[in-house]
Amino acid sequence: MNNKQIILDMTIKEALEIKPQIAPILMAKGMHCLGCVIAHGETVGQAAEVHGLKANELIKELNEVK
């Protein structure tokens, strides 16, 4: 089992590599560019801000995914 935690300054790509099962959550929140070049450089924190989400709440939700 992977015990790595998703953090604010991790890129979307890195977060998906740790927990691919978070993709549906991100998609439901309007983050549809999970495989594009933006995902390689945009952090989870930046993506939350761009999409009007509370970053700490998003991180908590993503890390609760098993």
PDB file of N, CA and C in Angstrom:
ATOM      1  N   MET A   1       0.844  -1.182   0.000  1.00  0.00           N
ATOM      2  CA  MET A   1       0.000   0.000   0.000  1.00  0.00           C
ATOM      3  C   MET A   1       0.883   1.236   0.000  1.00  0.00           C
ATOM      4  N   ASN A   2       0.470   2.260  -0.746  1.00  0.00           N
ATOM      5  CA  ASN A   2       1.222   3.496  -0.842  1.00  0.00           C
ATOM      6  C   ASN A   2       0.788   4.438   0.277  1.00  0.00           C
ATOM      7  N   ASN A   3       1.722   4.836   1.131  1.00  0.00           N
ATOM      8  CA  ASN A   3       1.405   5.721   2.247  1.00  0.00           C
ATOM      9  C   ASN A   3       1.805   7.162   1.992  1.00  0.00           C
ATOM     10  N   LYS A   4       2.249   7.489   0.782  1.00  0.00           N
ATOM     11  CA  LYS A   4       2.635   8.863   0.479  1.00  0.00           C
ATOM     12  C   LYS A   4       1.413   9.759   0.539  1.00  0.00           C
ATOM     13  N   GLN A   5       1.629  10.967   1.031  1.00  0.00           N
ATOM     14  CA  GLN A   5       0.562  11.948   1.142  1.00  0.00           C
ATOM     15  C   GLN A   5       0.669  12.983   0.028  1.00  0.00           C
ATOM     16  N   ILE A   6      -0.459  13.440  -0.427  1.00  0.00           N
ATOM     17  CA  ILE A   6      -0.515  14.518  -1.404  1.00  0.00           C
ATOM     18  C   ILE A   6      -0.376  15.824  -0.634  1.00  0.00           C
ATOM     19  N   ILE A   7       0.470  16.724  -1.146  1.00  0.00           N
ATOM     20  CA  ILE A   7       0.701  18.010  -0.500  1.00  0.00           C
ATOM     21  C   ILE A   7       0.450  19.141  -1.495  1.00  0.00           C
ATOM     22  N   LEU A   8       0.298  20.355  -0.984  1.00  0.00           N
ATOM     23  CA  LEU A   8      -0.063  21.507  -1.814  1.00  0.00           C
ATOM     24  C   LEU A   8       0.909  21.796  -2.937  1.00  0.00           C
ATOM     25  N   ASP A   9       2.217  21.634  -2.681  1.00  0.00           N
ATOM     26  CA  ASP A   9       3.184  21.999  -3.718  1.00  0.00           C
ATOM     27  C   ASP A   9       3.565  20.845  -4.639  1.00  0.00           C
ATOM     28  N   MET A  10       2.814  19.770  -4.571  1.00  0.00           N
ATOM     29  CA  MET A  10       2.996  18.631  -5.478  1.00  0.00           C
ATOM     30  C   MET A  10       2.232  18.925  -6.770  1.00  0.00           C
ATOM     31  N   THR A  11       2.809  18.564  -7.908  1.00  0.00           N
ATOM     32  CA  THR A  11       2.080  18.790  -9.161  1.00  0.00           C
ATOM     33  C   THR A  11       0.910  17.811  -9.269  1.00  0.00           C
ATOM     34  N   ILE A  12      -0.045  18.187 -10.098  1.00  0.00           N
ATOM     35  CA  ILE A  12      -1.187  17.305 -10.360  1.00  0.00           C
ATOM     36  C   ILE A  12      -0.681  15.957 -10.871  1.00  0.00           C
ATOM     37  N   LYS A  13       0.297  15.995 -11.749  1.00  0.00           N
ATOM     38  CA  LYS A  13       0.871  14.759 -12.304  1.00  0.00           C
ATOM     39  C   LYS A  13       1.440  13.882 -11.193  1.00  0.00           C
ATOM     40  N   GLU A  14       2.199  14.483 -10.274  1.00  0.00           N
ATOM     41  CA  GLU A  14       2.781  13.719  -9.166  1.00  0.00           C
ATOM     42  C   GLU A  14       1.687  13.132  -8.274  1.00  0.00           C
ATOM     43  N   ALA A  15       0.656  13.919  -8.007  1.00  0.00           N
ATOM     44  CA  ALA A  15      -0.447  13.441  -7.172  1.00  0.00           C
ATOM     45  C   ALA A  15      -1.142  12.247  -7.820  1.00  0.00           C
ATOM     46  N   LEU A  16      -1.334  12.322  -9.135  1.00  0.00           N
ATOM     47  CA  LEU A  16      -1.973  11.213  -9.853  1.00  0.00           C
ATOM     48  C   LEU A  16      -1.083   9.980  -9.907  1.00  0.00           C
ATOM     49  N   GLU A  17       0.225  10.172  -9.919  1.00  0.00           N
ATOM     50  CA  GLU A  17       1.136   9.025  -9.899  1.00  0.00           C
ATOM     51  C   GLU A  17       1.058   8.299  -8.560  1.00  0.00           C
ATOM     52  N   ILE A  18       0.874   9.055  -7.478  1.00  0.00           N
ATOM     53  CA  ILE A  18       0.758   8.464  -6.144  1.00  0.00           C
ATOM     54  C   ILE A  18      -0.599   7.785  -5.971  1.00  0.00           C
ATOM     55  N   LYS A  19      -1.657   8.482  -6.377  1.00  0.00           N
ATOM     56  CA  LYS A  19      -3.028   7.983  -6.199  1.00  0.00           C
ATOM     57  C   LYS A  19      -3.841   8.208  -7.468  1.00  0.00           C
ATOM     58  N   PRO A  20      -3.716   7.322  -8.441  1.00  0.00           N
ATOM     59  CA  PRO A  20      -4.491   7.496  -9.674  1.00  0.00           C
ATOM     60  C   PRO A  20      -6.001   7.514  -9.434  1.00  0.00           C
ATOM     61  N   GLN A  21      -6.430   6.928  -8.340  1.00  0.00           N
ATOM     62  CA  GLN A  21      -7.859   6.853  -8.038  1.00  0.00           C
ATOM     63  C   GLN A  21      -8.466   8.212  -7.665  1.00  0.00           C
ATOM     64  N   ILE A  22      -7.652   9.278  -7.556  1.00  0.00           N
ATOM     65  CA  ILE A  22      -8.198  10.609  -7.275  1.00  0.00           C
ATOM     66  C   ILE A  22      -8.696  11.311  -8.536  1.00  0.00           C
ATOM     67  N   ALA A  23      -8.415  10.751  -9.694  1.00  0.00           N
ATOM     68  CA  ALA A  23      -8.802  11.393 -10.959  1.00  0.00           C
ATOM     69  C   ALA A  23     -10.290  11.748 -11.012  1.00  0.00           C
ATOM     70  N   PRO A  24     -11.204  10.841 -10.645  1.00  0.00           N
ATOM     71  CA  PRO A  24     -12.627  11.209 -10.712  1.00  0.00           C
ATOM     72  C   PRO A  24     -12.987  12.387  -9.800  1.00  0.00           C
ATOM     73  N   ILE A  25     -12.326  12.492  -8.661  1.00  0.00           N
ATOM     74  CA  ILE A  25     -12.581  13.613  -7.747  1.00  0.00           C
ATOM     75  C   ILE A  25     -12.148  14.919  -8.401  1.00  0.00           C
ATOM     76  N   LEU A  26     -10.947  14.914  -8.973  1.00  0.00           N
ATOM     77  CA  LEU A  26     -10.438  16.119  -9.628  1.00  0.00           C
ATOM     78  C   LEU A  26     -11.320  16.507 -10.810  1.00  0.00           C
ATOM     79  N   MET A  27     -11.744  15.514 -11.586  1.00  0.00           N
ATOM     80  CA  MET A  27     -12.611  15.780 -12.736  1.00  0.00           C
ATOM     81  C   MET A  27     -13.946  16.387 -12.277  1.00  0.00           C
ATOM     82  N   ALA A  28     -14.503  15.852 -11.205  1.00  0.00           N
ATOM     83  CA  ALA A  28     -15.779  16.352 -10.691  1.00  0.00           C
ATOM     84  C   ALA A  28     -15.672  17.795 -10.208  1.00  0.00           C
ATOM     85  N   LYS A  29     -14.469  18.209  -9.852  1.00  0.00           N
ATOM     86  CA  LYS A  29     -14.234  19.576  -9.380  1.00  0.00           C
ATOM     87  C   LYS A  29     -13.831  20.509 -10.516  1.00  0.00           C
ATOM     88  N   GLY A  30     -13.919  20.029 -11.756  1.00  0.00           N
ATOM     89  CA  GLY A  30     -13.656  20.868 -12.916  1.00  0.00           C
ATOM     90  C   GLY A  30     -12.244  20.812 -13.448  1.00  0.00           C
ATOM     91  N   MET A  31     -11.429  19.947 -12.891  1.00  0.00           N
ATOM     92  CA  MET A  31     -10.038  19.819 -13.340  1.00  0.00           C
ATOM     93  C   MET A  31      -9.979  18.761 -14.439  1.00  0.00           C
ATOM     94  N   HIS A  32     -10.265  19.177 -15.653  1.00  0.00           N
ATOM     95  CA  HIS A  32     -10.386  18.240 -16.766  1.00  0.00           C
ATOM     96  C   HIS A  32      -9.095  18.022 -17.535  1.00  0.00           C
ATOM     97  N   CYS A  33      -8.052  18.735 -17.211  1.00  0.00           N
ATOM     98  CA  CYS A  33      -6.805  18.660 -17.972  1.00  0.00           C
ATOM     99  C   CYS A  33      -5.767  17.812 -17.229  1.00  0.00           C
ATOM    100  N   LEU A  34      -6.174  16.668 -16.740  1.00  0.00           N
ATOM    101  CA  LEU A  34      -5.292  15.843 -15.913  1.00  0.00           C
ATOM    102  C   LEU A  34      -4.110  15.270 -16.673  1.00  0.00           C
ATOM    103  N   GLY A  35      -4.260  15.044 -17.957  1.00  0.00           N
ATOM    104  CA  GLY A  35      -3.178  14.455 -18.736  1.00  0.00           C
ATOM    105  C   GLY A  35      -2.432  15.452 -19.607  1.00  0.00           C
ATOM    106  N   CYS A  36      -2.838  16.715 -19.567  1.00  0.00           N
ATOM    107  CA  CYS A  36      -2.208  17.699 -20.452  1.00  0.00           C
ATOM    108  C   CYS A  36      -0.961  18.304 -19.809  1.00  0.00           C
ATOM    109  N   VAL A  37      -0.293  19.138 -20.554  1.00  0.00           N
ATOM    110  CA  VAL A  37       0.966  19.730 -20.107  1.00  0.00           C
ATOM    111  C   VAL A  37       0.791  20.572 -18.840  1.00  0.00           C
ATOM    112  N   ILE A  38      -0.367  21.151 -18.643  1.00  0.00           N
ATOM    113  CA  ILE A  38      -0.610  21.950 -17.435  1.00  0.00           C
ATOM    114  C   ILE A  38      -0.457  21.092 -16.185  1.00  0.00           C
ATOM    115  N   ALA A  39      -0.914  19.852 -16.239  1.00  0.00           N
ATOM    116  CA  ALA A  39      -0.829  18.954 -15.084  1.00  0.00           C
ATOM    117  C   ALA A  39       0.612  18.655 -14.695  1.00  0.00           C
ATOM    118  N   HIS A  40       1.521  18.823 -15.634  1.00  0.00           N
ATOM    119  CA  HIS A  40       2.929  18.550 -15.347  1.00  0.00           C
ATOM    120  C   HIS A  40       3.570  19.672 -14.539  1.00  0.00           C
ATOM    121  N   GLY A  41       3.019  20.884 -14.598  1.00  0.00           N
ATOM    122  CA  GLY A  41       3.646  22.007 -13.923  1.00  0.00           C
ATOM    123  C   GLY A  41       2.792  22.685 -12.874  1.00  0.00           C
ATOM    124  N   GLU A  42       1.488  22.468 -12.918  1.00  0.00           N
ATOM    125  CA  GLU A  42       0.588  23.110 -11.965  1.00  0.00           C
ATOM    126  C   GLU A  42       0.508  22.289 -10.688  1.00  0.00           C
ATOM    127  N   THR A  43       0.643  22.950  -9.548  1.00  0.00           N
ATOM    128  CA  THR A  43       0.564  22.238  -8.279  1.00  0.00           C
ATOM    129  C   THR A  43      -0.893  22.036  -7.877  1.00  0.00           C
ATOM    130  N   VAL A  44      -1.095  21.152  -6.932  1.00  0.00           N
ATOM    131  CA  VAL A  44      -2.439  20.913  -6.410  1.00  0.00           C
ATOM    132  C   VAL A  44      -2.981  22.212  -5.809  1.00  0.00           C
ATOM    133  N   GLY A  45      -2.135  22.934  -5.099  1.00  0.00           N
ATOM    134  CA  GLY A  45      -2.546  24.209  -4.513  1.00  0.00           C
ATOM    135  C   GLY A  45      -2.947  25.232  -5.562  1.00  0.00           C
ATOM    136  N   GLN A  46      -2.166  25.337  -6.628  1.00  0.00           N
ATOM    137  CA  GLN A  46      -2.483  26.270  -7.712  1.00  0.00           C
ATOM    138  C   GLN A  46      -3.789  25.880  -8.396  1.00  0.00           C
ATOM    139  N   ALA A  47      -3.959  24.600  -8.644  1.00  0.00           N
ATOM    140  CA  ALA A  47      -5.180  24.121  -9.298  1.00  0.00           C
ATOM    141  C   ALA A  47      -6.403  24.417  -8.436  1.00  0.00           C
ATOM    142  N   ALA A  48      -6.271  24.221  -7.132  1.00  0.00           N
ATOM    143  CA  ALA A  48      -7.383  24.524  -6.226  1.00  0.00           C
ATOM    144  C   ALA A  48      -7.753  26.001  -6.324  1.00  0.00           C
ATOM    145  N   GLU A  49      -6.744  26.860  -6.308  1.00  0.00           N
ATOM    146  CA  GLU A  49      -6.992  28.304  -6.385  1.00  0.00           C
ATOM    147  C   GLU A  49      -7.676  28.685  -7.696  1.00  0.00           C
ATOM    148  N   VAL A  50      -7.179  28.163  -8.801  1.00  0.00           N
ATOM    149  CA  VAL A  50      -7.740  28.468 -10.121  1.00  0.00           C
ATOM    150  C   VAL A  50      -9.203  28.033 -10.212  1.00  0.00           C
ATOM    151  N   HIS A  51      -9.530  26.938  -9.538  1.00  0.00           N
ATOM    152  CA  HIS A  51     -10.886  26.393  -9.621  1.00  0.00           C
ATOM    153  C   HIS A  51     -11.776  26.836  -8.455  1.00  0.00           C
ATOM    154  N   GLY A  52     -11.299  27.806  -7.671  1.00  0.00           N
ATOM    155  CA  GLY A  52     -12.114  28.365  -6.595  1.00  0.00           C
ATOM    156  C   GLY A  52     -12.364  27.417  -5.442  1.00  0.00           C
ATOM    157  N   LEU A  53     -11.415  26.519  -5.200  1.00  0.00           N
ATOM    158  CA  LEU A  53     -11.554  25.535  -4.124  1.00  0.00           C
ATOM    159  C   LEU A  53     -10.667  25.907  -2.947  1.00  0.00           C
ATOM    160  N   LYS A  54     -11.030  25.452  -1.770  1.00  0.00           N
ATOM    161  CA  LYS A  54     -10.187  25.634  -0.590  1.00  0.00           C
ATOM    162  C   LYS A  54      -9.125  24.541  -0.629  1.00  0.00           C
ATOM    163  N   ALA A  55      -7.880  24.961  -0.788  1.00  0.00           N
ATOM    164  CA  ALA A  55      -6.779  24.023  -1.010  1.00  0.00           C
ATOM    165  C   ALA A  55      -6.650  22.995   0.103  1.00  0.00           C
ATOM    166  N   ASN A  56      -6.731  23.430   1.350  1.00  0.00           N
ATOM    167  CA  ASN A  56      -6.552  22.487   2.457  1.00  0.00           C
ATOM    168  C   ASN A  56      -7.668  21.451   2.513  1.00  0.00           C
ATOM    169  N   GLU A  57      -8.876  21.860   2.153  1.00  0.00           N
ATOM    170  CA  GLU A  57      -9.990  20.905   2.116  1.00  0.00           C
ATOM    171  C   GLU A  57      -9.800  19.895   0.987  1.00  0.00           C
ATOM    172  N   LEU A  58      -9.308  20.373  -0.158  1.00  0.00           N
ATOM    173  CA  LEU A  58      -9.047  19.472  -1.281  1.00  0.00           C
ATOM    174  C   LEU A  58      -7.971  18.459  -0.914  1.00  0.00           C
ATOM    175  N   ILE A  59      -6.890  18.921  -0.311  1.00  0.00           N
ATOM    176  CA  ILE A  59      -5.801  18.023   0.098  1.00  0.00           C
ATOM    177  C   ILE A  59      -6.325  16.963   1.054  1.00  0.00           C
ATOM    178  N   LYS A  60      -7.125  17.384   2.018  1.00  0.00           N
ATOM    179  CA  LYS A  60      -7.690  16.432   2.985  1.00  0.00           C
ATOM    180  C   LYS A  60      -8.533  15.380   2.267  1.00  0.00           C
ATOM    181  N   GLU A  61      -9.392  15.830   1.360  1.00  0.00           N
ATOM    182  CA  GLU A  61     -10.257  14.903   0.617  1.00  0.00           C
ATOM    183  C   GLU A  61      -9.434  13.926  -0.218  1.00  0.00           C
ATOM    184  N   LEU A  62      -8.415  14.426  -0.903  1.00  0.00           N
ATOM    185  CA  LEU A  62      -7.592  13.558  -1.751  1.00  0.00           C
ATOM    186  C   LEU A  62      -6.815  12.543  -0.923  1.00  0.00           C
ATOM    187  N   ASN A  63      -6.327  12.960   0.229  1.00  0.00           N
ATOM    188  CA  ASN A  63      -5.556  12.040   1.065  1.00  0.00           C
ATOM    189  C   ASN A  63      -6.424  11.004   1.770  1.00  0.00           C
ATOM    190  N   GLU A  64      -7.723  11.254   1.859  1.00  0.00           N
ATOM    191  CA  GLU A  64      -8.636  10.270   2.459  1.00  0.00           C
ATOM    192  C   GLU A  64      -8.965   9.127   1.505  1.00  0.00           C
ATOM    193  N   VAL A  65      -8.684   9.317   0.222  1.00  0.00           N
ATOM    194  CA  VAL A  65      -8.959   8.274  -0.772  1.00  0.00           C
ATOM    195  C   VAL A  65      -8.032   7.093  -0.536  1.00  0.00           C
ATOM    196  N   LYS A  66      -8.600   5.917  -0.526  1.00  0.00           N
ATOM    197  CA  LYS A  66      -7.804   4.685  -0.325  1.00  0.00           C
ATOM    198  C   LYS A  66      -7.464   4.049  -1.643  1.00  0.00           C
TER     199      LYS A  66
END
